[in-house]
DNA sequence: CACTCATAAGAAGAAGGCCC
DNA sequence: GGGCCTTCTTCTTATGAGTG
């Protein structure tokens, strides 16, 4: 009779996290362990499985066929474990969530929605970080954030959930004739924009170039407040 | 050179056995 | 039951190897 192996759920969590994050180093960061600890866990998992689950792929590791199979079972085991945990201990949320927000959302959501959430779930400690879009996505990929509310056009991003699709629009100072926006002395449209890298700035300049409209950077700011002030002052 | 993972040596803590 | 010792497991830091 073959004696079944009992897999360690902590090891499976490291395994799944490493595959999902695309790096076992990042998985170690997220799980609060060293990379060597995760490496040892993977070694133990392969010993238990009796077959290689990972193979070298460039700098990183990739799943073998057995690894793919193990990943599917690991996800099911962890999901079942988490369901059991909630069923036994109740649904009261607790723990720490590292949340990233842009200034746009931070101004509105931090005092209102996050305040409501904090009152409803006092056991949850929210560490909110307000930063530029690119920085949020970088920190999310690096495992420094658990969750981020950000602009993105990459529909293939793992674990990304599209919350809304919003049309872009131009914002400028009130003009008497909207068809004849203000131009500078050279006839170029003065732009007020975030400093690079900025998703919207690229889209805006591409649209202007396509339309054959000359433009110039009139005001560059790292902050949203700076942009609003510049537009209100009629700088662009 | 930076990044990623592997390995070695040692530390810390839990578990079990033994003795009083 | 409590104290002591040993063993085992898992972790850490430091370092090395391989890769782009």
Short mmCIF file of C-alpha atoms in Angstrom, two decimals, chain A residues 33-208:
data_model
loop_
_atom_site.label_atom_id
_atom_site.label_comp_id
_atom_site.label_asym_id
_atom_site.label_seq_id
_atom_site.Cartn_x
_atom_site.Cartn_y
_atom_site.Cartn_z
CA UNK A 33 10.39 35.01 4.69
CA UNK A 34 13.86 35.00 3.23
CA UNK A 35 14.45 33.71 -0.28
CA UNK A 36 16.50 30.86 1.10
CA UNK A 37 13.62 29.77 3.32
CA UNK A 38 11.34 29.67 0.29
CA UNK A 39 14.02 27.86 -1.67
CA UNK A 40 14.24 25.23 1.07
CA UNK A 41 10.46 24.90 1.08
CA UNK A 42 10.44 24.26 -2.67
CA UNK A 43 13.15 21.65 -2.25
CA UNK A 44 11.09 19.95 0.45
CA UNK A 45 7.98 20.10 -1.74
CA UNK A 46 9.81 18.43 -4.63
CA UNK A 47 11.14 15.75 -2.27
CA UNK A 48 7.61 15.08 -1.06
CA UNK A 49 6.24 15.06 -4.59
CA UNK A 50 9.01 12.75 -5.73
CA UNK A 51 9.33 14.55 -9.06
CA UNK A 52 10.78 17.90 -10.19
CA UNK A 53 8.12 20.62 -10.07
CA UNK A 54 10.30 23.45 -11.35
CA UNK A 55 13.01 23.81 -13.93
CA UNK A 56 15.43 26.63 -14.58
CA UNK A 57 14.24 29.18 -17.10
CA UNK A 58 16.77 31.96 -17.54
CA UNK A 59 17.21 33.72 -14.23
CA UNK A 60 14.02 32.32 -12.79
CA UNK A 61 12.18 29.06 -12.51
CA UNK A 62 9.39 27.63 -14.63
CA UNK A 63 6.89 24.88 -13.94
CA UNK A 64 7.38 21.35 -15.22
CA UNK A 65 4.34 19.32 -16.29
CA UNK A 66 4.20 17.88 -12.79
CA UNK A 67 4.53 21.42 -11.45
CA UNK A 68 1.47 22.52 -13.44
CA UNK A 69 -0.49 19.64 -11.94
CA UNK A 70 0.76 20.47 -8.45
CA UNK A 71 -0.15 24.14 -8.93
CA UNK A 72 -3.77 23.29 -9.71
CA UNK A 73 -4.06 21.03 -6.66
CA UNK A 74 -2.22 23.52 -4.45
CA UNK A 75 -4.68 26.26 -5.36
CA UNK A 76 -7.60 23.98 -4.55
CA UNK A 77 -6.07 22.91 -1.23
CA UNK A 78 -5.36 26.50 -0.21
CA UNK A 79 -8.82 27.64 -1.23
CA UNK A 80 -10.39 24.84 0.78
CA UNK A 81 -8.15 25.66 3.74
CA UNK A 82 -9.11 29.33 3.62
CA UNK A 83 -12.79 28.45 3.35
CA UNK A 84 -12.46 26.17 6.38
CA UNK A 85 -10.67 28.92 8.27
CA UNK A 86 -13.48 31.39 7.58
CA UNK A 87 -16.15 28.80 8.37
CA UNK A 88 -14.65 27.94 11.74
CA UNK A 89 -13.37 31.36 12.86
CA UNK A 90 -16.13 33.45 11.34
CA UNK A 91 -15.98 36.09 8.66
CA UNK A 92 -14.64 38.86 10.84
CA UNK A 93 -11.79 40.38 8.87
CA UNK A 94 -8.47 40.99 10.52
CA UNK A 95 -4.88 41.56 9.52
CA UNK A 96 -2.99 44.14 7.51
CA UNK A 97 -3.67 45.41 4.01
CA UNK A 98 -1.15 47.52 2.10
CA UNK A 99 -3.24 49.58 -0.27
CA UNK A 100 -1.99 51.85 -3.03
CA UNK A 101 -4.01 54.77 -4.36
CA UNK A 102 -3.43 57.60 -6.75
CA UNK A 103 -3.90 61.17 -5.69
CA UNK A 104 -7.15 61.31 -7.67
CA UNK A 105 -8.63 58.50 -5.58
CA UNK A 106 -6.73 59.27 -2.42
CA UNK A 107 -8.43 62.63 -2.01
CA UNK A 108 -11.88 61.06 -2.24
CA UNK A 109 -11.52 57.50 -1.01
CA UNK A 110 -9.14 57.91 1.89
CA UNK A 111 -11.45 60.03 4.07
CA UNK A 112 -14.74 58.51 2.96
CA UNK A 113 -14.64 54.86 1.86
CA UNK A 114 -11.58 53.86 3.84
CA UNK A 115 -13.04 55.57 6.91
CA UNK A 116 -16.24 53.53 6.58
CA UNK A 117 -14.22 50.34 6.08
CA UNK A 118 -12.04 51.05 9.10
CA UNK A 119 -15.10 51.53 11.30
CA UNK A 120 -16.74 48.34 9.97
CA UNK A 121 -13.55 46.26 10.35
CA UNK A 122 -11.49 47.71 13.20
CA UNK A 123 -9.31 44.56 13.30
CA UNK A 124 -7.97 45.36 9.84
CA UNK A 125 -5.01 47.72 9.69
CA UNK A 126 -4.87 49.58 6.40
CA UNK A 127 -1.55 50.97 5.28
CA UNK A 128 -2.46 53.32 2.45
CA UNK A 129 0.14 54.76 0.11
CA UNK A 130 -0.70 57.58 -2.28
CA UNK A 131 1.65 57.57 -5.27
CA UNK A 132 1.86 57.99 -9.03
CA UNK A 133 0.33 55.28 -11.23
CA UNK A 134 3.64 53.83 -12.43
CA UNK A 135 5.01 53.64 -8.88
CA UNK A 136 1.87 51.85 -7.69
CA UNK A 137 2.15 49.22 -10.42
CA UNK A 138 5.86 48.74 -9.68
CA UNK A 139 5.24 48.33 -5.96
CA UNK A 140 2.40 45.91 -6.66
CA UNK A 141 4.65 43.80 -8.88
CA UNK A 142 7.39 43.91 -6.24
CA UNK A 143 5.01 42.64 -3.58
CA UNK A 144 5.27 45.88 -1.59
CA UNK A 145 1.53 46.46 -1.99
CA UNK A 146 -1.27 43.93 -1.55
CA UNK A 147 -3.78 45.92 -3.56
CA UNK A 148 -3.72 48.99 -5.75
CA UNK A 149 -6.40 51.08 -7.38
CA UNK A 150 -4.72 52.26 -10.54
CA UNK A 151 -5.18 53.17 -14.16
CA UNK A 152 -4.04 50.44 -16.52
CA UNK A 153 -4.72 49.29 -20.05
CA UNK A 154 -3.08 45.87 -19.69
CA UNK A 155 -6.01 43.44 -19.67
CA UNK A 156 -3.65 40.46 -19.19
CA UNK A 157 -2.22 41.61 -15.88
CA UNK A 158 -2.47 38.67 -13.43
CA UNK A 159 -5.11 39.18 -10.71
CA UNK A 160 -6.12 42.47 -12.24
CA UNK A 161 -9.81 43.25 -11.97
CA UNK A 162 -11.25 45.87 -14.27
CA UNK A 163 -13.48 48.03 -12.12
CA UNK A 164 -14.47 50.57 -14.76
CA UNK A 165 -13.60 51.88 -18.18
CA UNK A 166 -13.59 55.65 -18.32
CA UNK A 167 -13.35 57.90 -21.35
CA UNK A 168 -10.48 60.41 -21.44
CA UNK A 169 -11.40 64.05 -21.77
CA UNK A 170 -9.56 67.32 -22.12
CA UNK A 171 -9.67 69.82 -19.26
CA UNK A 172 -8.82 73.46 -19.64
CA UNK A 173 -9.72 76.93 -18.43
CA UNK A 174 -13.11 78.32 -19.43
CA UNK A 175 -12.93 79.91 -22.90
CA UNK A 176 -15.54 81.89 -24.72
CA UNK A 177 -15.14 79.85 -27.90
CA UNK A 178 -14.49 76.15 -27.14
CA UNK A 179 -13.60 75.57 -30.81
CA UNK A 180 -10.74 78.02 -30.51
CA UNK A 181 -8.68 77.01 -27.47
CA UNK A 182 -5.93 79.26 -26.22
CA UNK A 183 -2.56 78.96 -28.03
CA UNK A 184 0.81 80.35 -27.12
CA UNK A 185 2.78 82.88 -29.17
CA UNK A 186 3.98 80.15 -31.58
CA UNK A 187 0.48 78.84 -32.10
CA UNK A 188 1.17 75.68 -30.10
CA UNK A 189 -1.33 74.31 -27.60
CA UNK A 190 0.12 74.72 -24.10
CA UNK A 191 -0.13 71.43 -22.17
CA UNK A 192 -0.34 71.00 -18.42
CA UNK A 193 0.70 67.46 -17.57
CA UNK A 194 2.28 65.12 -15.06
CA UNK A 195 5.97 64.51 -15.44
CA UNK A 196 6.90 61.27 -17.21
CA UNK A 197 6.18 58.41 -16.92
CA UNK A 198 2.48 59.22 -17.28
CA UNK A 199 -0.12 57.07 -19.05
CA UNK A 200 -2.37 60.01 -19.89
CA UNK A 201 0.37 62.35 -21.01
CA UNK A 202 1.45 59.83 -23.66
CA UNK A 203 -2.11 59.34 -24.86
CA UNK A 204 -2.67 63.11 -25.02
CA UNK A 205 0.44 63.91 -27.03
CA UNK A 206 -0.23 60.97 -29.39
CA UNK A 207 -3.75 62.28 -30.00
CA UNK A 208 -2.47 65.79 -30.68
#
